[in-house]
Amino acid sequence: MKKFKMLLSAFLLCLTTMTYAAKVDTLQVASTAMGKTYKAAVVLPNSYAKSKTAFPVMYLLHGAYGHFSDWLKNTPNKKLIHNLADQYNMIIVMPEGETFSFYIDSPVNKESQFETFVTQEVIQKVDKTYKTIANKTGRVITGLSMGGHGALYLSARHPELFCAAGSMSGAVDMSTMLNRDSSAQIVKLMQPVFGDKSGNTELYEQNSVLRMADKLKSNKLPLIIDCGVDDFLIEPNRELHRRLVYNKVDHDYTERPGAHTWDYWENSLPYHVLFFNKILARNQVTVKK
């Protein structure tokens, strides 16, 4: 009997934890720009269901070779995103960015328009579907690798949408990829974005965040950027940091032990969310527990 009560107590505790844990939705987002429908993962904090308050939103972008569910599947702690949503009472949205879109609008392919997709179609769908703070004071964006480039790129080009942005191990100089041993593979993967000009280094440089230091300065958005010291992208990130310092752009830059790995990004993301939470609090849009 005693053993049964212990098992029952454990079961009820588990049930309670499941009941009050953050909820994950898979949102279908129709893209008029690309003529297809993509998915986005949406994590709602456990306080969301019973609250009438509008919540701030963090857009979290995945990296190259990946898809919208990466942040939920690939971190060593599979509850990382759930826990952060609960801890900071924010909605976390992870949109599809395809394997090599770099979150830009392709100049040659109408089926690869991911700048438009994220900044217009995803945000609009999320704001219509959920109780969100539907303006820049309650909206932030960050991502890893290709997603780090995407977060800085999109926020630089659309400062009216976000109040802060970040990058983890960001591919901030797209041309760096062409210098790797697998450059032929990179050119092939970039065909949907740049077409026959996918081997043109200048085209990569034109779309790189490194070229946007002046834009990042004029927008005056708070930025958080970090990269592992053993990451193959460390030098472009250092160069971006130097350019931002030269332009007197206020930003938080950190180098930590680690490489281009999920262990590194799992450690990095909580720092980004803490950074964003301070800005959201300053904007008076955080949700009290």
mmCIF file of C-alpha atoms in Angstrom:
data_model
loop_
_atom_site.group_PDB
_atom_site.id
_atom_site.type_symbol
_atom_site.label_atom_id
_atom_site.label_comp_id
_atom_site.label_asym_id
_atom_site.label_seq_id
_atom_site.Cartn_x
_atom_site.Cartn_y
_atom_site.Cartn_z
ATOM 1 C CA MET A 1 0.000 0.000 0.000
ATOM 2 C CA LYS A 2 2.825 2.354 0.918
ATOM 3 C CA LYS A 3 4.576 1.586 -2.371
ATOM 4 C CA PHE A 4 1.336 2.258 -4.258
ATOM 5 C CA LYS A 5 0.972 5.661 -2.588
ATOM 6 C CA MET A 6 4.529 6.544 -3.509
ATOM 7 C CA LEU A 7 3.909 5.604 -7.136
ATOM 8 C CA LEU A 8 0.643 7.565 -7.153
ATOM 9 C CA SER A 9 2.394 10.615 -5.712
ATOM 10 C CA ALA A 10 5.124 10.360 -8.356
ATOM 11 C CA PHE A 11 2.514 10.066 -11.088
ATOM 12 C CA LEU A 12 0.572 13.092 -9.836
ATOM 13 C CA LEU A 13 3.792 15.104 -9.596
ATOM 14 C CA CYS A 14 4.661 14.156 -13.169
ATOM 15 C CA LEU A 15 1.152 15.049 -14.326
ATOM 16 C CA THR A 16 1.346 18.413 -12.592
ATOM 17 C CA THR A 17 4.693 19.129 -14.226
ATOM 18 C CA MET A 18 3.305 18.224 -17.627
ATOM 19 C CA THR A 19 0.199 20.358 -17.062
ATOM 20 C CA TYR A 20 2.147 23.467 -16.196
ATOM 21 C CA ALA A 21 5.073 23.042 -18.563
ATOM 22 C CA ALA A 22 5.560 25.312 -21.560
ATOM 23 C CA LYS A 23 3.465 24.314 -24.559
ATOM 24 C CA VAL A 24 4.810 23.771 -28.077
ATOM 25 C CA ASP A 25 2.664 24.579 -31.121
ATOM 26 C CA THR A 26 3.513 23.842 -34.742
ATOM 27 C CA LEU A 27 2.188 26.801 -36.692
ATOM 28 C CA GLN A 28 1.441 26.562 -40.411
ATOM 29 C CA VAL A 29 2.520 29.791 -42.134
ATOM 30 C CA ALA A 30 1.315 30.324 -45.691
ATOM 31 C CA SER A 31 3.833 32.269 -47.753
ATOM 32 C CA THR A 32 2.321 34.342 -50.530
ATOM 33 C CA ALA A 33 5.828 35.451 -51.488
ATOM 34 C CA MET A 34 7.000 31.882 -52.145
ATOM 35 C CA GLY A 35 3.710 30.185 -52.993
ATOM 36 C CA LYS A 36 4.017 27.487 -50.332
ATOM 37 C CA THR A 37 3.377 26.812 -46.654
ATOM 38 C CA TYR A 38 6.127 26.438 -44.075
ATOM 39 C CA LYS A 39 6.091 25.474 -40.417
ATOM 40 C CA ALA A 40 7.191 27.415 -37.371
ATOM 41 C CA ALA A 41 7.567 26.063 -33.848
ATOM 42 C CA VAL A 42 6.021 28.275 -31.170
ATOM 43 C CA VAL A 43 6.778 27.749 -27.482
ATOM 44 C CA LEU A 44 4.254 29.331 -25.120
ATOM 45 C CA PRO A 45 5.159 29.825 -21.451
ATOM 46 C CA ASN A 46 3.067 27.945 -18.917
ATOM 47 C CA SER A 47 1.466 31.208 -17.767
ATOM 48 C CA TYR A 48 0.132 31.980 -21.235
ATOM 49 C CA ALA A 49 -3.102 29.943 -21.143
ATOM 50 C CA LYS A 50 -4.569 31.670 -18.090
ATOM 51 C CA SER A 51 -3.263 35.156 -18.820
ATOM 52 C CA LYS A 52 -5.027 37.965 -20.669
ATOM 53 C CA THR A 53 -1.779 39.875 -21.010
ATOM 54 C CA ALA A 54 0.103 40.348 -24.279
ATOM 55 C CA PHE A 55 3.495 38.604 -24.245
ATOM 56 C CA PRO A 56 6.863 39.656 -25.702
ATOM 57 C CA VAL A 57 8.218 37.451 -28.492
ATOM 58 C CA MET A 58 11.715 36.210 -29.257
ATOM 59 C CA TYR A 59 12.361 34.968 -32.788
ATOM 60 C CA LEU A 60 15.024 32.252 -32.737
ATOM 61 C CA LEU A 61 16.585 31.294 -36.083
ATOM 62 C CA HIS A 62 18.216 27.968 -36.950
ATOM 63 C CA GLY A 63 21.473 27.426 -38.797
ATOM 64 C CA ALA A 64 22.504 26.038 -42.184
ATOM 65 C CA TYR A 65 21.614 22.442 -43.042
ATOM 66 C CA GLY A 66 18.822 22.752 -40.482
ATOM 67 C CA HIS A 67 15.094 23.378 -40.115
ATOM 68 C CA PHE A 68 12.603 25.078 -37.801
ATOM 69 C CA SER A 69 12.620 22.330 -35.156
ATOM 70 C CA ASP A 70 16.409 22.282 -34.638
ATOM 71 C CA TRP A 71 16.391 24.255 -31.398
ATOM 72 C CA LEU A 72 13.881 21.809 -29.908
ATOM 73 C CA LYS A 73 15.635 18.625 -31.056
ATOM 74 C CA ASN A 74 19.376 19.269 -31.052
ATOM 75 C CA THR A 75 20.256 20.937 -27.758
ATOM 76 C CA PRO A 76 21.618 18.482 -25.153
ATOM 77 C CA ASN A 77 18.857 19.667 -22.808
ATOM 78 C CA LYS A 78 15.668 19.056 -24.776
ATOM 79 C CA LYS A 79 13.732 21.350 -22.430
ATOM 80 C CA LEU A 80 16.038 24.358 -22.859
ATOM 81 C CA ILE A 81 13.570 26.431 -24.905
ATOM 82 C CA HIS A 82 10.619 25.422 -22.730
ATOM 83 C CA ASN A 83 12.495 26.421 -19.583
ATOM 84 C CA LEU A 84 13.563 29.794 -20.988
ATOM 85 C CA ALA A 85 10.012 30.570 -22.123
ATOM 86 C CA ASP A 86 8.762 29.777 -18.614
ATOM 87 C CA GLN A 87 11.568 31.566 -16.798
ATOM 88 C CA TYR A 88 11.174 34.829 -18.706
ATOM 89 C CA ASN A 89 7.464 34.618 -19.581
ATOM 90 C CA MET A 90 8.022 35.101 -23.282
ATOM 91 C CA ILE A 91 6.821 33.436 -26.461
ATOM 92 C CA ILE A 92 9.665 31.877 -28.479
ATOM 93 C CA VAL A 93 9.111 31.443 -32.225
ATOM 94 C CA MET A 94 11.363 29.296 -34.417
ATOM 95 C CA PRO A 95 10.497 29.807 -38.107
ATOM 96 C CA GLU A 96 11.632 27.759 -41.078
ATOM 97 C CA GLY A 97 14.658 29.137 -42.904
ATOM 98 C CA GLU A 98 15.479 26.178 -45.157
ATOM 99 C CA THR A 99 18.948 24.656 -45.320
ATOM 100 C CA PHE A 100 20.811 27.528 -46.981
ATOM 101 C CA SER A 101 18.589 30.606 -47.416
ATOM 102 C CA PHE A 102 20.623 32.871 -45.120
ATOM 103 C CA TYR A 103 17.272 34.590 -44.503
ATOM 104 C CA ILE A 104 17.637 36.858 -47.522
ATOM 105 C CA ASP A 105 15.375 37.404 -50.509
ATOM 106 C CA SER A 106 16.927 35.685 -53.502
ATOM 107 C CA PRO A 107 17.392 38.064 -56.462
ATOM 108 C CA VAL A 108 16.882 35.169 -58.899
ATOM 109 C CA ASN A 109 14.492 32.696 -57.280
ATOM 110 C CA LYS A 110 10.942 33.613 -56.225
ATOM 111 C CA GLU A 111 10.777 30.402 -54.179
ATOM 112 C CA SER A 112 13.526 31.591 -51.812
ATOM 113 C CA GLN A 113 12.265 34.816 -50.228
ATOM 114 C CA PHE A 114 13.036 34.280 -46.557
ATOM 115 C CA GLU A 115 13.578 37.915 -45.618
ATOM 116 C CA THR A 116 10.012 38.633 -46.664
ATOM 117 C CA PHE A 117 8.816 35.391 -45.103
ATOM 118 C CA VAL A 118 10.165 36.123 -41.617
ATOM 119 C CA THR A 119 9.672 39.892 -41.464
ATOM 120 C CA GLN A 120 6.196 39.983 -42.989
ATOM 121 C CA GLU A 121 4.473 36.631 -43.132
ATOM 122 C CA VAL A 122 5.692 34.879 -39.982
ATOM 123 C CA ILE A 123 5.452 37.925 -37.718
ATOM 124 C CA GLN A 124 1.994 38.789 -39.056
ATOM 125 C CA LYS A 125 0.768 35.212 -38.545
ATOM 126 C CA VAL A 126 2.159 35.015 -35.010
ATOM 127 C CA ASP A 127 0.650 38.362 -34.009
ATOM 128 C CA LYS A 128 -2.751 37.314 -35.355
ATOM 129 C CA THR A 129 -2.659 33.892 -33.704
ATOM 130 C CA TYR A 130 -1.318 34.668 -30.232
ATOM 131 C CA LYS A 131 -1.519 37.327 -27.536
ATOM 132 C CA THR A 132 1.649 39.206 -28.476
ATOM 133 C CA ILE A 133 3.011 42.694 -28.062
ATOM 134 C CA ALA A 134 2.574 43.434 -31.741
ATOM 135 C CA ASN A 135 5.203 46.143 -32.105
ATOM 136 C CA LYS A 136 8.978 46.462 -31.845
ATOM 137 C CA THR A 137 8.999 47.231 -28.105
ATOM 138 C CA GLY A 138 8.181 43.592 -27.370
ATOM 139 C CA ARG A 139 9.961 41.793 -30.196
ATOM 140 C CA VAL A 140 13.589 40.560 -30.337
ATOM 141 C CA ILE A 141 15.529 38.240 -32.654
ATOM 142 C CA THR A 142 18.623 36.035 -32.480
ATOM 143 C CA GLY A 143 19.977 32.830 -33.988
ATOM 144 C CA LEU A 144 22.937 30.533 -34.505
ATOM 145 C CA SER A 145 25.393 30.429 -37.420
ATOM 146 C CA MET A 146 23.319 31.138 -40.559
ATOM 147 C CA GLY A 147 20.589 32.227 -38.147
ATOM 148 C CA GLY A 148 22.998 34.596 -36.410
ATOM 149 C CA HIS A 149 23.650 36.232 -39.761
ATOM 150 C CA GLY A 150 19.906 36.233 -40.387
ATOM 151 C CA ALA A 151 19.032 37.877 -37.075
ATOM 152 C CA LEU A 152 21.530 40.726 -37.538
ATOM 153 C CA TYR A 153 20.695 41.086 -41.237
ATOM 154 C CA LEU A 154 16.921 41.237 -40.726
ATOM 155 C CA SER A 155 17.108 43.561 -37.742
ATOM 156 C CA ALA A 156 19.487 45.885 -39.605
ATOM 157 C CA ARG A 157 17.163 46.093 -42.589
ATOM 158 C CA HIS A 158 13.961 46.232 -40.506
ATOM 159 C CA PRO A 159 14.705 48.181 -37.314
ATOM 160 C CA GLU A 160 11.020 49.064 -37.099
ATOM 161 C CA LEU A 161 10.272 45.438 -36.213
ATOM 162 C CA PHE A 162 12.725 44.659 -33.392
ATOM 163 C CA CYS A 163 13.998 46.363 -30.243
ATOM 164 C CA ALA A 164 17.172 44.210 -30.006
ATOM 165 C CA ALA A 165 19.062 41.512 -31.901
ATOM 166 C CA GLY A 166 21.721 38.896 -31.333
ATOM 167 C CA SER A 167 24.009 36.402 -33.027
ATOM 168 C CA MET A 168 25.616 33.170 -31.797
ATOM 169 C CA SER A 169 28.539 31.906 -33.909
ATOM 170 C CA GLY A 170 27.146 34.014 -36.722
ATOM 171 C CA ALA A 171 28.141 33.534 -40.359
ATOM 172 C CA VAL A 172 28.514 37.309 -40.558
ATOM 173 C CA ASP A 173 30.823 37.112 -43.578
ATOM 174 C CA MET A 174 29.100 34.809 -46.044
ATOM 175 C CA SER A 175 32.147 34.667 -48.329
ATOM 176 C CA THR A 176 34.057 32.795 -45.594
ATOM 177 C CA MET A 177 32.166 29.665 -46.612
ATOM 178 C CA LEU A 178 33.712 29.706 -50.077
ATOM 179 C CA ASN A 179 37.188 29.456 -48.550
ATOM 180 C CA ARG A 180 36.447 26.078 -46.974
ATOM 181 C CA ASP A 181 37.427 22.708 -48.404
ATOM 182 C CA SER A 182 33.792 22.046 -49.330
ATOM 183 C CA SER A 183 33.413 25.242 -51.364
ATOM 184 C CA ALA A 184 32.022 23.324 -54.368
ATOM 185 C CA GLN A 185 29.289 21.949 -52.118
ATOM 186 C CA ILE A 186 28.557 25.446 -50.775
ATOM 187 C CA VAL A 187 28.171 26.793 -54.314
ATOM 188 C CA LYS A 188 25.721 23.992 -55.065
ATOM 189 C CA LEU A 189 23.745 24.614 -51.887
ATOM 190 C CA MET A 190 23.524 28.335 -52.621
ATOM 191 C CA GLN A 191 22.062 27.779 -56.098
ATOM 192 C CA PRO A 192 18.489 28.464 -54.883
ATOM 193 C CA VAL A 193 19.660 31.848 -53.550
ATOM 194 C CA PHE A 194 22.195 33.160 -56.067
ATOM 195 C CA GLY A 195 21.612 30.883 -59.065
ATOM 196 C CA ASP A 196 24.453 30.761 -61.593
ATOM 197 C CA LYS A 197 26.366 33.398 -59.613
ATOM 198 C CA SER A 198 26.678 31.207 -56.509
ATOM 199 C CA GLY A 199 30.469 31.140 -56.866
ATOM 200 C CA ASN A 200 30.772 34.953 -56.992
ATOM 201 C CA THR A 201 32.553 36.093 -53.814
ATOM 202 C CA GLU A 202 31.465 39.700 -54.287
ATOM 203 C CA LEU A 203 27.804 38.672 -54.219
ATOM 204 C CA TYR A 204 28.319 37.002 -50.845
ATOM 205 C CA GLU A 205 30.137 40.047 -49.495
ATOM 206 C CA GLN A 206 27.368 42.393 -50.648
ATOM 207 C CA ASN A 207 24.870 40.472 -48.531
ATOM 208 C CA SER A 208 27.089 40.013 -45.483
ATOM 209 C CA VAL A 209 26.499 41.623 -42.106
ATOM 210 C CA LEU A 210 30.130 42.803 -42.184
ATOM 211 C CA ARG A 211 29.068 45.305 -44.836
ATOM 212 C CA MET A 212 26.267 46.618 -42.603
ATOM 213 C CA ALA A 213 28.254 48.243 -39.774
ATOM 214 C CA ASP A 214 27.029 51.708 -40.776
ATOM 215 C CA LYS A 215 23.433 50.495 -40.860
ATOM 216 C CA LEU A 216 23.811 48.863 -37.450
ATOM 217 C CA LYS A 217 25.126 52.178 -36.132
ATOM 218 C CA SER A 218 22.300 54.302 -37.524
ATOM 219 C CA ASN A 219 19.607 51.926 -36.257
ATOM 220 C CA LYS A 220 20.923 52.072 -32.669
ATOM 221 C CA LEU A 221 19.487 48.661 -31.770
ATOM 222 C CA PRO A 222 21.055 46.931 -28.748
ATOM 223 C CA LEU A 223 23.123 43.969 -29.986
ATOM 224 C CA ILE A 224 24.546 40.856 -28.346
ATOM 225 C CA ILE A 225 27.152 38.869 -30.301
ATOM 226 C CA ASP A 226 29.279 35.916 -29.241
ATOM 227 C CA CYS A 227 31.373 33.141 -30.738
ATOM 228 C CA GLY A 228 33.466 30.228 -29.497
ATOM 229 C CA VAL A 229 37.235 30.641 -29.667
ATOM 230 C CA ASP A 230 37.570 27.312 -31.504
ATOM 231 C CA ASP A 231 34.809 28.121 -34.013
ATOM 232 C CA PHE A 232 35.792 28.339 -37.680
ATOM 233 C CA LEU A 233 33.772 31.594 -37.800
ATOM 234 C CA ILE A 234 35.662 33.320 -34.977
ATOM 235 C CA GLU A 235 37.719 35.652 -37.202
ATOM 236 C CA PRO A 236 34.719 37.147 -39.088
ATOM 237 C CA ASN A 237 33.035 37.739 -35.721
ATOM 238 C CA ARG A 238 36.144 39.449 -34.397
ATOM 239 C CA GLU A 239 36.227 41.618 -37.512
ATOM 240 C CA LEU A 240 32.564 42.571 -37.034
ATOM 241 C CA HIS A 241 33.336 43.467 -33.427
ATOM 242 C CA ARG A 242 36.257 45.649 -34.550
ATOM 243 C CA ARG A 243 34.078 47.459 -37.084
ATOM 244 C CA LEU A 244 31.338 48.050 -34.531
ATOM 245 C CA VAL A 245 33.889 49.398 -32.034
ATOM 246 C CA TYR A 246 35.360 51.661 -34.738
ATOM 247 C CA ASN A 247 31.859 52.952 -35.569
ATOM 248 C CA LYS A 248 31.111 53.379 -31.856
ATOM 249 C CA VAL A 249 28.164 50.968 -32.002
ATOM 250 C CA ASP A 250 27.009 49.991 -28.532
ATOM 251 C CA HIS A 251 27.038 46.191 -28.367
ATOM 252 C CA ASP A 252 27.779 43.248 -26.090
ATOM 253 C CA TYR A 253 30.537 41.042 -27.535
ATOM 254 C CA THR A 254 31.827 37.851 -25.907
ATOM 255 C CA GLU A 255 34.216 35.047 -26.814
ATOM 256 C CA ARG A 256 33.869 31.826 -24.852
ATOM 257 C CA PRO A 257 35.537 28.403 -24.902
ATOM 258 C CA GLY A 258 33.865 26.184 -27.475
ATOM 259 C CA ALA A 259 33.367 25.463 -31.151
ATOM 260 C CA HIS A 260 30.518 25.321 -33.673
ATOM 261 C CA THR A 261 28.474 22.916 -31.566
ATOM 262 C CA TRP A 262 25.122 22.542 -29.841
ATOM 263 C CA ASP A 263 26.898 22.409 -26.484
ATOM 264 C CA TYR A 264 28.158 25.915 -27.172
ATOM 265 C CA TRP A 265 24.766 27.253 -28.315
ATOM 266 C CA GLU A 266 22.936 25.717 -25.375
ATOM 267 C CA ASN A 267 25.304 27.612 -23.096
ATOM 268 C CA SER A 268 25.051 30.803 -25.139
ATOM 269 C CA LEU A 269 21.299 31.186 -25.545
ATOM 270 C CA PRO A 270 20.464 31.923 -21.868
ATOM 271 C CA TYR A 271 22.841 34.901 -21.994
ATOM 272 C CA HIS A 272 20.959 36.246 -24.993
ATOM 273 C CA VAL A 273 17.592 35.837 -23.310
ATOM 274 C CA LEU A 274 18.863 37.563 -20.156
ATOM 275 C CA PHE A 275 20.201 40.427 -22.298
ATOM 276 C CA PHE A 276 16.864 40.734 -24.105
ATOM 277 C CA ASN A 277 14.857 40.534 -20.896
ATOM 278 C CA LYS A 278 16.634 43.589 -19.531
ATOM 279 C CA ILE A 279 15.691 45.542 -22.657
ATOM 280 C CA LEU A 280 12.103 44.302 -22.559
ATOM 281 C CA ALA A 281 11.920 45.308 -18.896
ATOM 282 C CA ARG A 282 13.210 48.745 -19.797
ATOM 283 C CA ASN A 283 10.451 48.920 -22.418
ATOM 284 C CA GLN A 284 7.998 47.912 -19.669
ATOM 285 C CA VAL A 285 6.659 44.939 -21.643
ATOM 286 C CA THR A 286 7.768 42.010 -19.494
ATOM 287 C CA VAL A 287 5.010 39.812 -18.045
ATOM 288 C CA LYS A 288 5.007 39.330 -14.287
ATOM 289 C CA LYS A 289 4.600 35.786 -12.969
#
